[in-house]
XYZ file of C-alpha atoms in Angstrom:
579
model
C 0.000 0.000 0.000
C 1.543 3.916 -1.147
C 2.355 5.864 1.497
C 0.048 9.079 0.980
C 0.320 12.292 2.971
C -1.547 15.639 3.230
C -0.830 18.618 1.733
C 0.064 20.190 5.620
C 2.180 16.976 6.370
C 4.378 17.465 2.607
C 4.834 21.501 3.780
C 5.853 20.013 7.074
C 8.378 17.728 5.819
C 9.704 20.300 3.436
C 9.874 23.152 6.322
C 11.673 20.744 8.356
C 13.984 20.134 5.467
C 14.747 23.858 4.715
C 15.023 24.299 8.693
C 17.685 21.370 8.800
C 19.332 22.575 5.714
C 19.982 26.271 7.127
C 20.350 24.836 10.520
C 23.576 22.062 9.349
C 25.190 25.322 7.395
C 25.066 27.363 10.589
C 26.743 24.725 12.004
C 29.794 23.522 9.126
C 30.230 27.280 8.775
C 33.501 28.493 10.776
C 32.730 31.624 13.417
C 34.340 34.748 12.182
C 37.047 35.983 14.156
C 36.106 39.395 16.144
C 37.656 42.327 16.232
C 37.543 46.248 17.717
C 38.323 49.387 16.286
C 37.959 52.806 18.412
C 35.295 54.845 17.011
C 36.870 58.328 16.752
C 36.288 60.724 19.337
C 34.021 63.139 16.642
C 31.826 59.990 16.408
C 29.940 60.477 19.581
C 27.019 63.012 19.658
C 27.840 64.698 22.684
C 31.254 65.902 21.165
C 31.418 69.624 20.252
C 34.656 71.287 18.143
C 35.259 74.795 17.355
C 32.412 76.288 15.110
C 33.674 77.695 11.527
C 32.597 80.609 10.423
C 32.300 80.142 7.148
C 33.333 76.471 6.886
C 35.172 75.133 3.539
C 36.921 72.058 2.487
C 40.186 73.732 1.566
C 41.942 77.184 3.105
C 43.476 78.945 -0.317
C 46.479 79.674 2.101
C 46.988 76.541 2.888
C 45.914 74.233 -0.007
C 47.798 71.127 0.714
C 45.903 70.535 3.715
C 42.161 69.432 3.527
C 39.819 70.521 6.442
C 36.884 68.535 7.751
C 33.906 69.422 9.226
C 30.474 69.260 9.834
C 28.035 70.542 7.605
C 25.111 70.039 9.680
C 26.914 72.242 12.819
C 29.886 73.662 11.789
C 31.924 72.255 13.683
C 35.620 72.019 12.931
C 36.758 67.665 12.971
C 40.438 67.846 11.789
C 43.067 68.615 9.228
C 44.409 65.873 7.169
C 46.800 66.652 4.829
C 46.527 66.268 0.974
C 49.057 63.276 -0.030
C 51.844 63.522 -2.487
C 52.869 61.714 -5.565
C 55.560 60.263 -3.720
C 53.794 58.639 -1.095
C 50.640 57.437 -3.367
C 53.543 55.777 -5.743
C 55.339 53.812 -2.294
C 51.412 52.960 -0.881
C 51.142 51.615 -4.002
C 54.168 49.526 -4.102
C 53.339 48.199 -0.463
C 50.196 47.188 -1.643
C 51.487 45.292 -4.473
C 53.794 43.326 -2.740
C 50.749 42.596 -0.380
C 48.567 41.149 -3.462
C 51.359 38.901 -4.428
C 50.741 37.086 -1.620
C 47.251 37.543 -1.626
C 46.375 35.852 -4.692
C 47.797 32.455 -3.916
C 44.946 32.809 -0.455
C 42.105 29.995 -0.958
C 38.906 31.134 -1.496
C 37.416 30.304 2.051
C 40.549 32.100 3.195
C 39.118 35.474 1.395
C 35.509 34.343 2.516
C 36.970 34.069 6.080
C 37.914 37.677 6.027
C 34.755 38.983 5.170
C 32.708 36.895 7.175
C 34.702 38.921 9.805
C 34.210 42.114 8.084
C 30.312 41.287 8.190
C 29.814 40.377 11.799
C 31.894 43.829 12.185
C 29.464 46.005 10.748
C 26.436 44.209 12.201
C 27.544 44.468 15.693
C 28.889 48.117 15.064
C 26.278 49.411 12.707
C 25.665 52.995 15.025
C 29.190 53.592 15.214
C 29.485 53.597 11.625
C 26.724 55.398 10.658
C 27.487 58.082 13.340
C 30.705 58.428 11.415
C 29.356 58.555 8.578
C 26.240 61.268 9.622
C 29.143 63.691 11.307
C 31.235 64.252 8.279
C 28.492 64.343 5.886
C 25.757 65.802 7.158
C 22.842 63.082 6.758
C 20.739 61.504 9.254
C 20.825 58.113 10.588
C 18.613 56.394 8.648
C 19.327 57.469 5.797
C 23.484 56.499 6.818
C 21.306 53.195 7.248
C 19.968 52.541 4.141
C 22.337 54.103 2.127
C 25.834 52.030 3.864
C 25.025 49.507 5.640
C 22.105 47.547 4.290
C 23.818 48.032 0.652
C 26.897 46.964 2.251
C 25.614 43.653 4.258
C 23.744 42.810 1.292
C 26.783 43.058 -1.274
C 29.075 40.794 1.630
C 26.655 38.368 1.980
C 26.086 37.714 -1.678
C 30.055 37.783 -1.932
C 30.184 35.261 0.481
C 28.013 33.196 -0.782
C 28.253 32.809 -4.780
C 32.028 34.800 -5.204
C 33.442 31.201 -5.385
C 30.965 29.476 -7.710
C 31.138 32.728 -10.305
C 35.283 32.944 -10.245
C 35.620 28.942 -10.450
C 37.297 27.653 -13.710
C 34.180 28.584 -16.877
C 34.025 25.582 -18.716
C 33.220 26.549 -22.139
C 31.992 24.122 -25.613
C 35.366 23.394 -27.194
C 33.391 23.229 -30.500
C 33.320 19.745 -32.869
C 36.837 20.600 -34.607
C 38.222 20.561 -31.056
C 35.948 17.600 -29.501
C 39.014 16.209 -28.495
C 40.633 19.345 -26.137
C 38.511 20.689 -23.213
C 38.469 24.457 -23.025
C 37.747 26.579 -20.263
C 37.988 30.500 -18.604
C 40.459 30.842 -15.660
C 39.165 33.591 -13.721
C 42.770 35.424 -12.368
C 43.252 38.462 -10.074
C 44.284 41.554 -12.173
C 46.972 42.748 -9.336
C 46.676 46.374 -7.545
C 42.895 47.714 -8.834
C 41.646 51.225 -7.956
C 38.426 52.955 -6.735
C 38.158 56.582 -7.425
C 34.722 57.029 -5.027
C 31.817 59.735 -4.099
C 31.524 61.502 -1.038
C 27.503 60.579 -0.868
C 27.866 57.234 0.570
C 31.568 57.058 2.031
C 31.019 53.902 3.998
C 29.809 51.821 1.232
C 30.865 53.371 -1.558
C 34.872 52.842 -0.389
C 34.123 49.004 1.145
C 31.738 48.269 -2.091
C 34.765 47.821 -4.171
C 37.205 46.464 -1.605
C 34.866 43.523 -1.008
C 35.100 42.603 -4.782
C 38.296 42.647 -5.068
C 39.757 40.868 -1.956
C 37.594 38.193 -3.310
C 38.962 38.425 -6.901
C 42.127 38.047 -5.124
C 43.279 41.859 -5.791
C 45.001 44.342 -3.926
C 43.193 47.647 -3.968
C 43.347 51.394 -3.823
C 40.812 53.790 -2.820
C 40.605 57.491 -3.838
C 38.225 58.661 -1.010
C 36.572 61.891 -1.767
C 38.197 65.580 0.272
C 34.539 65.651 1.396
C 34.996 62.616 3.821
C 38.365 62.535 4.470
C 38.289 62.000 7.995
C 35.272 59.204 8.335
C 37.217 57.251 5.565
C 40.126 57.561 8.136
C 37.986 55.044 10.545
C 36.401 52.759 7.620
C 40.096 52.422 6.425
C 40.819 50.973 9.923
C 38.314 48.470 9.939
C 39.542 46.786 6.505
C 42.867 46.766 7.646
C 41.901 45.654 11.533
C 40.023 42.760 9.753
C 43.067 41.434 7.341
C 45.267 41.703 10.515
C 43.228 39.368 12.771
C 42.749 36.967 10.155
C 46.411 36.736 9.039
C 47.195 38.950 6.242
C 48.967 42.056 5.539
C 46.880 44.810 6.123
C 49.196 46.612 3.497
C 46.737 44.672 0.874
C 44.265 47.937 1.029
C 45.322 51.261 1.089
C 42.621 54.328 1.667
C 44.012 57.872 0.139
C 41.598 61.088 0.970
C 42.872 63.994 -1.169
C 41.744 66.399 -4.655
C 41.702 66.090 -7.819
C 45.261 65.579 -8.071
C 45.767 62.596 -5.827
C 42.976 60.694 -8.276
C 44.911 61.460 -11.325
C 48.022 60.025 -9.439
C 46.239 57.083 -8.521
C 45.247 56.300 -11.963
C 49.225 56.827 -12.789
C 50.416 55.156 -10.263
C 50.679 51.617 -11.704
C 47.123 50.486 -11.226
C 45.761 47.642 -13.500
C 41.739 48.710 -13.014
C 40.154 51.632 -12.151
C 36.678 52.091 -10.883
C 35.100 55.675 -10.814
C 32.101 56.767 -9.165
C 31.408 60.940 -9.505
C 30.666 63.382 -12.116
C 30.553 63.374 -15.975
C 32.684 66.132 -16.379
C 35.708 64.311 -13.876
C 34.481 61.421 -14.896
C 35.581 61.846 -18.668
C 39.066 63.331 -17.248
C 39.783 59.956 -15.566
C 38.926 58.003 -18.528
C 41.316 60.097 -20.371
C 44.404 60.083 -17.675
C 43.815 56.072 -18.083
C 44.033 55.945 -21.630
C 47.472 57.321 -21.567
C 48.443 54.361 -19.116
C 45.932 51.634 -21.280
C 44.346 51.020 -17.722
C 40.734 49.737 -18.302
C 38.049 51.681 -16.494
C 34.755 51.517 -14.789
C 32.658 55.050 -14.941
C 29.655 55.408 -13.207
C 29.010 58.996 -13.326
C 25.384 59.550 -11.802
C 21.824 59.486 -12.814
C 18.550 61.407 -12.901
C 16.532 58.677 -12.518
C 12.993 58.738 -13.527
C 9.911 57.417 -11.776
C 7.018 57.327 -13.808
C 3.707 56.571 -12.158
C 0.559 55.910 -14.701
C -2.733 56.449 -13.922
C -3.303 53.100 -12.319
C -0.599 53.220 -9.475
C -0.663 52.254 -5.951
C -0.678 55.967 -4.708
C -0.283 54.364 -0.775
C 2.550 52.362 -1.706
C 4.102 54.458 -4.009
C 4.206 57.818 -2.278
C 6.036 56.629 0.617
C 9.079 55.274 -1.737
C 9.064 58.301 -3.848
C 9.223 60.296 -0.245
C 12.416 58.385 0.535
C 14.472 57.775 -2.953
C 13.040 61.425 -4.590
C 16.147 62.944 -3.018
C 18.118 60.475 -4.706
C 18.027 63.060 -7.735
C 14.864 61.137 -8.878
C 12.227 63.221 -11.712
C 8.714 61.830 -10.879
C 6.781 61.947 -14.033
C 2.868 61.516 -13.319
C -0.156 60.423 -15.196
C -2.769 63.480 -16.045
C -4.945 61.615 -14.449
C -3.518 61.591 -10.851
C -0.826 64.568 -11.262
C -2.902 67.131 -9.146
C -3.392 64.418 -6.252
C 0.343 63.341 -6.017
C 1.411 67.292 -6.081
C -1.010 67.827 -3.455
C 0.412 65.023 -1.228
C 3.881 65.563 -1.942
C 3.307 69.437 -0.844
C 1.653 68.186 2.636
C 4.576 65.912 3.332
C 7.456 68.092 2.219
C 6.028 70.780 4.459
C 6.174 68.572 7.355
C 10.046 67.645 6.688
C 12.585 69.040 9.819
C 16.375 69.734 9.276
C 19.138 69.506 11.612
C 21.839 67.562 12.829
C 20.945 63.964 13.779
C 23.655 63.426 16.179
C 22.831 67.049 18.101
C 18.941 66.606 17.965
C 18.722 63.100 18.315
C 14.863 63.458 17.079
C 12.935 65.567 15.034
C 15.208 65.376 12.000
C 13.849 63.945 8.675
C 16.753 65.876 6.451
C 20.219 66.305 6.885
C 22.534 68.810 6.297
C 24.319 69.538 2.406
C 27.742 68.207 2.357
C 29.213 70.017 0.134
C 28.480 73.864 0.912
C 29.652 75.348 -2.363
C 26.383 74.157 -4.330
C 23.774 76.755 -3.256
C 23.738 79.384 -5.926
C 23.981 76.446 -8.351
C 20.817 74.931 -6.991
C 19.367 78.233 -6.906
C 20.058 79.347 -10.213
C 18.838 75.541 -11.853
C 15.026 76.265 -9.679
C 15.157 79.938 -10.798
C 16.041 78.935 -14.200
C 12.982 76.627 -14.187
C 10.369 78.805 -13.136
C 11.143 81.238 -15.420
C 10.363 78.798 -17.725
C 6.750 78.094 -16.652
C 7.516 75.613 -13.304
C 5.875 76.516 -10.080
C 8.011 76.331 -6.856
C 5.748 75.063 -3.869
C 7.698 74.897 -1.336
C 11.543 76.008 -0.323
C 13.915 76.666 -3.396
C 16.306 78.299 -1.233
C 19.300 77.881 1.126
C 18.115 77.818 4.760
C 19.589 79.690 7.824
C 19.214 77.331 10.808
C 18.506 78.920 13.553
C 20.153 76.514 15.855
C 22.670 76.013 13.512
C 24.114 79.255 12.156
C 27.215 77.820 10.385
C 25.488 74.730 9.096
C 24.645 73.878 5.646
C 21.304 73.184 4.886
C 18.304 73.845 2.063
C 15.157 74.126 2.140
C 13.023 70.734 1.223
C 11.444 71.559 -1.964
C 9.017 71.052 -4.580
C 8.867 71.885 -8.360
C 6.061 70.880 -10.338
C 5.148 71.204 -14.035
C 8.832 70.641 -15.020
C 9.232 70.315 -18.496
C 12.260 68.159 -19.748
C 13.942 70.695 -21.538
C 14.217 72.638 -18.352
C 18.219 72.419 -16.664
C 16.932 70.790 -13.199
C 15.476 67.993 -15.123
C 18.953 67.489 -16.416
C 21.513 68.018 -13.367
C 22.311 66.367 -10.619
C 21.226 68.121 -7.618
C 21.684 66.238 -4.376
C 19.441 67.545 -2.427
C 16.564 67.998 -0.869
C 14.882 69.047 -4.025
C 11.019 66.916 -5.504
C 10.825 67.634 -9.386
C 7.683 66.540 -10.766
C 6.705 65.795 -14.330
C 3.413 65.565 -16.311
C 2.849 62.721 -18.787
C -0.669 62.125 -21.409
C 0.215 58.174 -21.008
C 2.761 55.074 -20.882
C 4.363 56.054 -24.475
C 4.652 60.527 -23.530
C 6.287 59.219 -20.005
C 8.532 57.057 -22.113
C 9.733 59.952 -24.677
C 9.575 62.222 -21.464
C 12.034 59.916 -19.604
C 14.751 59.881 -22.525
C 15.195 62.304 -22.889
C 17.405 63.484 -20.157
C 20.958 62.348 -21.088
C 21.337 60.157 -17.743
C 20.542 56.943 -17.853
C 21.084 55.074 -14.888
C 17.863 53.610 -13.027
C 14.800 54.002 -13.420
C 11.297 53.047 -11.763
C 7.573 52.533 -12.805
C 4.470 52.274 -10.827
C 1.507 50.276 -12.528
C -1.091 48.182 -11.405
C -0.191 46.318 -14.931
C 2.758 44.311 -13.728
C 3.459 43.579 -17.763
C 3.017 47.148 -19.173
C 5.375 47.986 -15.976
C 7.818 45.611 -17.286
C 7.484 46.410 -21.151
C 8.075 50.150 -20.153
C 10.979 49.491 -18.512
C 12.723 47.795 -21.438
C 11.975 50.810 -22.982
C 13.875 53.274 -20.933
C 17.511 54.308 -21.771
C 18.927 52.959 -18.441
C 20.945 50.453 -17.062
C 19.124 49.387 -14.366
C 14.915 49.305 -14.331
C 12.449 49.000 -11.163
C 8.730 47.427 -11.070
C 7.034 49.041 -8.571
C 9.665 50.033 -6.304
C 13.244 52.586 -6.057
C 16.454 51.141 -6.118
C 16.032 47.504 -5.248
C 18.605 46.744 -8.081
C 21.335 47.250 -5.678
C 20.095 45.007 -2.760
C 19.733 42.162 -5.174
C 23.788 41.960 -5.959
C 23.313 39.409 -7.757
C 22.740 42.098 -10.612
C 24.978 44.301 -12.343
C 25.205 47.995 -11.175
C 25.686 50.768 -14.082
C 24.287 52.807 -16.581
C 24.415 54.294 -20.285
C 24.665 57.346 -21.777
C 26.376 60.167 -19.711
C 25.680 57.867 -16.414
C 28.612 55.723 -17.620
C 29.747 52.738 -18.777
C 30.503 48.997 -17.526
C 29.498 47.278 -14.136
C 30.005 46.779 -10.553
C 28.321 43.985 -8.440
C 27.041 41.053 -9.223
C 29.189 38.484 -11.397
C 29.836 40.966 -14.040
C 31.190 42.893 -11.486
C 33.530 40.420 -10.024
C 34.825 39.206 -13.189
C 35.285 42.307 -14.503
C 38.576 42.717 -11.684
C 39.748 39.721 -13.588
C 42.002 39.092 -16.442
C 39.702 36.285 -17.939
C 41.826 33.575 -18.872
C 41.204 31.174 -22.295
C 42.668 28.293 -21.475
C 42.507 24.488 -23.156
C 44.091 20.998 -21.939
C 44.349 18.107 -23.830
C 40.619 15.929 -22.766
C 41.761 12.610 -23.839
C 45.048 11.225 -22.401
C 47.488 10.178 -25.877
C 45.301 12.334 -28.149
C 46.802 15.173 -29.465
C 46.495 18.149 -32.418
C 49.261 16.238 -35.457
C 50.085 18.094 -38.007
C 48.423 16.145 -41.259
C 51.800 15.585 -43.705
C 50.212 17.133 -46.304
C 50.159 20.345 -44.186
C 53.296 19.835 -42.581
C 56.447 22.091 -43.580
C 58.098 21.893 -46.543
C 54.814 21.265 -48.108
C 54.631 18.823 -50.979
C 51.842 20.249 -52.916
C 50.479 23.481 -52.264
C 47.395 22.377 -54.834
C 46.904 18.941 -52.863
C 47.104 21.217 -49.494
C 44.393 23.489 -50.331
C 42.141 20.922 -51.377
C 42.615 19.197 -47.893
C 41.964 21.930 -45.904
C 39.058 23.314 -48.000
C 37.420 19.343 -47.445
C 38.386 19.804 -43.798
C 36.128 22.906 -43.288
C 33.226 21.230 -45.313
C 33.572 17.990 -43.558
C 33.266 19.852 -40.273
C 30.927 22.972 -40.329
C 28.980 22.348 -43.496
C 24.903 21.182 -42.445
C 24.605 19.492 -45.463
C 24.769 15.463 -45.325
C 25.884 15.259 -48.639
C 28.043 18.044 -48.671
C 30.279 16.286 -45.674
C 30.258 12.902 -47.464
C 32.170 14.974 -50.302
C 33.919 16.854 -48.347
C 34.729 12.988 -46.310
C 35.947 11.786 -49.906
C 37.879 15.255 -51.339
C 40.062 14.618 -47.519
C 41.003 10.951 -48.802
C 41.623 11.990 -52.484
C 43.651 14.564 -51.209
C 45.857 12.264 -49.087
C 46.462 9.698 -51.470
């Protein structure tokens, strides 16, 4: 008699399976080893420092030294001074000699170190973003989101599949080579390079030196003047984590400086460079490598759209355009539902607080503008606008704390009937700054969309998962959302880039990963005794050039001509020819 079970006792058995599973891997997995680093003095919110006047990055009398601070209070952090070309060229050396070592490391060796890195930033997650919220300015959930979920999300998928996607690619040898197997060997490039943005300095510095410890590269990282001194303390955890596992913390160097200590970098003997930043430096790199033939990564920003047609999910979707708008998002909204989405945006914007998270504690959905230089530029792009026929709802101005008198803040604010050929619909802004768009349906949001020259992600809201999806593959971008903001980068299992001004190649995800790799072809002989010969009638001196050609010409049919009786032809020109 069959065994025969209910549908509850088969979901039993199979939860009970999946629990066993996870619960045998927890076990066979080896504990991370632990490790401290001293948060930084700065890092606690009860510290004060001198206020600045009239705080900026770099003193004109003293330009080799950058000064940090923060924009939120004012308040002077420290002085680090801007490295020279000398001492990028020995970090450089150190960290080559490092990699050498490096690449011969298994990879549950490399998987060992960031299992440690992980548990770090999990059990030190405040401390970090605290860091990260005094020298920049945002608040701590936005530090959050933006550094360490991105960043947990990128180690664990690192940890978990960086082995299966660098293993040995097996590839079809094809029939004329049945007899050889062929394959990819995936093998570290040597020193790489990451030339990062000050708007995430947490993840946007450990990002790349996660792929390429596991690539088995040594790396440099350019961190941006504008957070110098957190990417002091993120530098320290790297290289705490390679000591207490064993390795030469030499393997990754951080390097805060200007413009000049990037194009050093980039010349310093570097096999890969990575850039995250403007267009405009972004095309300077790119040409810097050139002269050195070092291959680059550029991903150089986005004005990402978010289109929502007439049938969206306003009480889903509002929320997630409230947090990722001030990504430099353009919402572009159906006729239909564009005076209900401006009036809810205007309620909630006008709600928004600013101030300094670590000061305040509460009562602070916006951060402060890290870079304080930007105001009459973000004026002049709102001005230019509504000139042009926007309206300005709310803010559209730099605001004047008034418990923060030195900080750097503007006002949260929102600019409707945007038209694309307005400048604001085609500039990064970073900050707090809502720019909505009209559409007249699914094809006038798609023309509306490209035609800003940025194409990095993108987002659309529709009831109609399949029209969602078909408008997506319609959008110049790299990356494309259904119903949601930004989820491309917690999945790392995809690539991370964009097209037209917003760059070119990919980080994260296996594309990512092998791309830090000089991709090996590489073919061994499949069948032990069997090897290529050389047919006489090919070999040198050669008899008869006439007798030759007709060989090889019956060797190519034989092989790669469909035809049946073309190959028996082809089978009896090879034996004529041999005779």
């Amino acid at each position: 008699m069959g065994l025969e079970l209910t549908l509850t006792q088969w979901a039993t058995i199979g939860l009970g399976a999946v629990v066993s599973y996870l619960i045998l891997n927890w076990l066979s997995t080896p504990a991370p080893k632990k490790f401290t680093v001293k948060a930084p003095e700065a890092a606690d919110p009860k510290w004060k420092g001198k206020v600045l006047e009239n705080p900026t990055i770099r003193d004109p009398s003293d330009p080799s030294n950058i000064i940090c601070y923060d924009p939120a209070t004012g308040y002077l952090i420290d002085t680090i001074p801007n490295p020279t070309a000398k001492e990028i060229k020995a970090l450089y050396e150190r960290t080559a000699a490092a990699q050498l070592k490096w690449a011969k490391t298994s990879f549950e060796q490399r998987r060992a170190v960031l299992r440690s890195l992980l548990a770090f930033v999990l059990e030190n997650q405040e401390t970090i973003c605290s860091v990260g919220c005094r020298d920049t300015g945002k608040t701590m959930i936005d530090a959050s989101l933006g550094e360490v979920i991105t960043t947990c999300a990128k180690l664990r998928w690192t940890i978990d599949n960086g082995e299966s996607v660098l293993a040995d690619d097996y590839r079809s040898p094809g029939l004329m080579m049945m007899y050889k197997n062929s394959k990819v060997v995936y093998q570290p490039m040597g020193v790489v390079s990451a030339l990062v943005s000050w708007n995430y300095p947490f993840h946007n510095a450990i990002g790349p030196v996660i792929s390429a410890l596991m690539s088995g590269n040594g790396i440099i990282v350019k961190c941006s003047e504008y957070v110098a001194w957190s990417s002091r303390y993120y530098e320290q955890i790297i290289k705490t984590c390679l000591s207490v596992n064993g390795f030469d913390p030499d393997l990754v160097q951080f390097i805060s400086g200007f413009a000049d200590v990037g194009e050093e970098v980039v010349r310093s003997g570097v096999n890969h460079v990575t850039f995250i930043g403007s267009p405009a430096v972004g095309k300077l790199v790119q040409r810097n490598a050139a002269d050195h033939l070092v291959p680059c990564v550029l991903e150089l920003g986005g004005k990402d759209c978010a289109i929502l047609l007439k049938d969206a999910d306003l009480v889903q979707a509002i929320p997630v355009l409230m947090r990722g708008v001030f990504q430099n998002w353009r919402i572009i909204v159906a006729a239909e539902i564009y005076d209900k989405v401006v009036e809810e945006m205007n309620t909630r914007i006008g709600k928004l607080r600013q101030g300094s998270i670590l000061v305040d504690s509460e009562g602070v959905d916006c951060g402060a503008m890290t870079m304080g230089s930007q105001f009459e530029k973000l004026e002049g792009l709102i001005q230019e606008a509504v000139s042009r026929g926007a309206r300005l709802l709310r803010g559209g101005k730099r605001f004047h704390h008034p418990k923060y008198e030195h900080g750097q803040y503007f006002e949260p604010t929102l600019l409707v009937d945007v038209t694309p050929d307005m400048a604001i619909a085609n500039n990064e802004t970073f900050a707090p700054i809502m720019v909505i768009m009209k559409h007249n349906g699914p094809d006038d949001a798609i023309r509306l969309a490209n035609q800003c020259p940025f194409g990095l992600g993108s987002s659309v809201f529709s009831a109609d998962k399949a029209l969602g999806e078909k408008m997506c593959l319609q959008l110049k971008v790299g990356m494309a959302n259904v119903n949601d903001f930004a989820v491309n980068y917690l999945c790392q299992g995809l690539p991370f880039g964009g097209v037209g001004i917003s760059g070119y190649g990919r980080f994260a995800g296996p594309e990512g990963l092998r791309g830090l790799c000089v991709p090996k072809a590489v073919t061994t002989d499949r069948i032990p005794g069997v090897k290529t010969p050389i047919p006489p009638i090919l070999d040198y001196p050669i008899k008869s050039g006439a007798n030759g050609w007709t060989f090889v010409q019956a060797l190519n049919n034989l092989v790669y001509n469909p035809e049946l009786p073309a190959k028996v032809k082809a089978g009896l020109g090879l034996a004529k020819a041999t005779m």
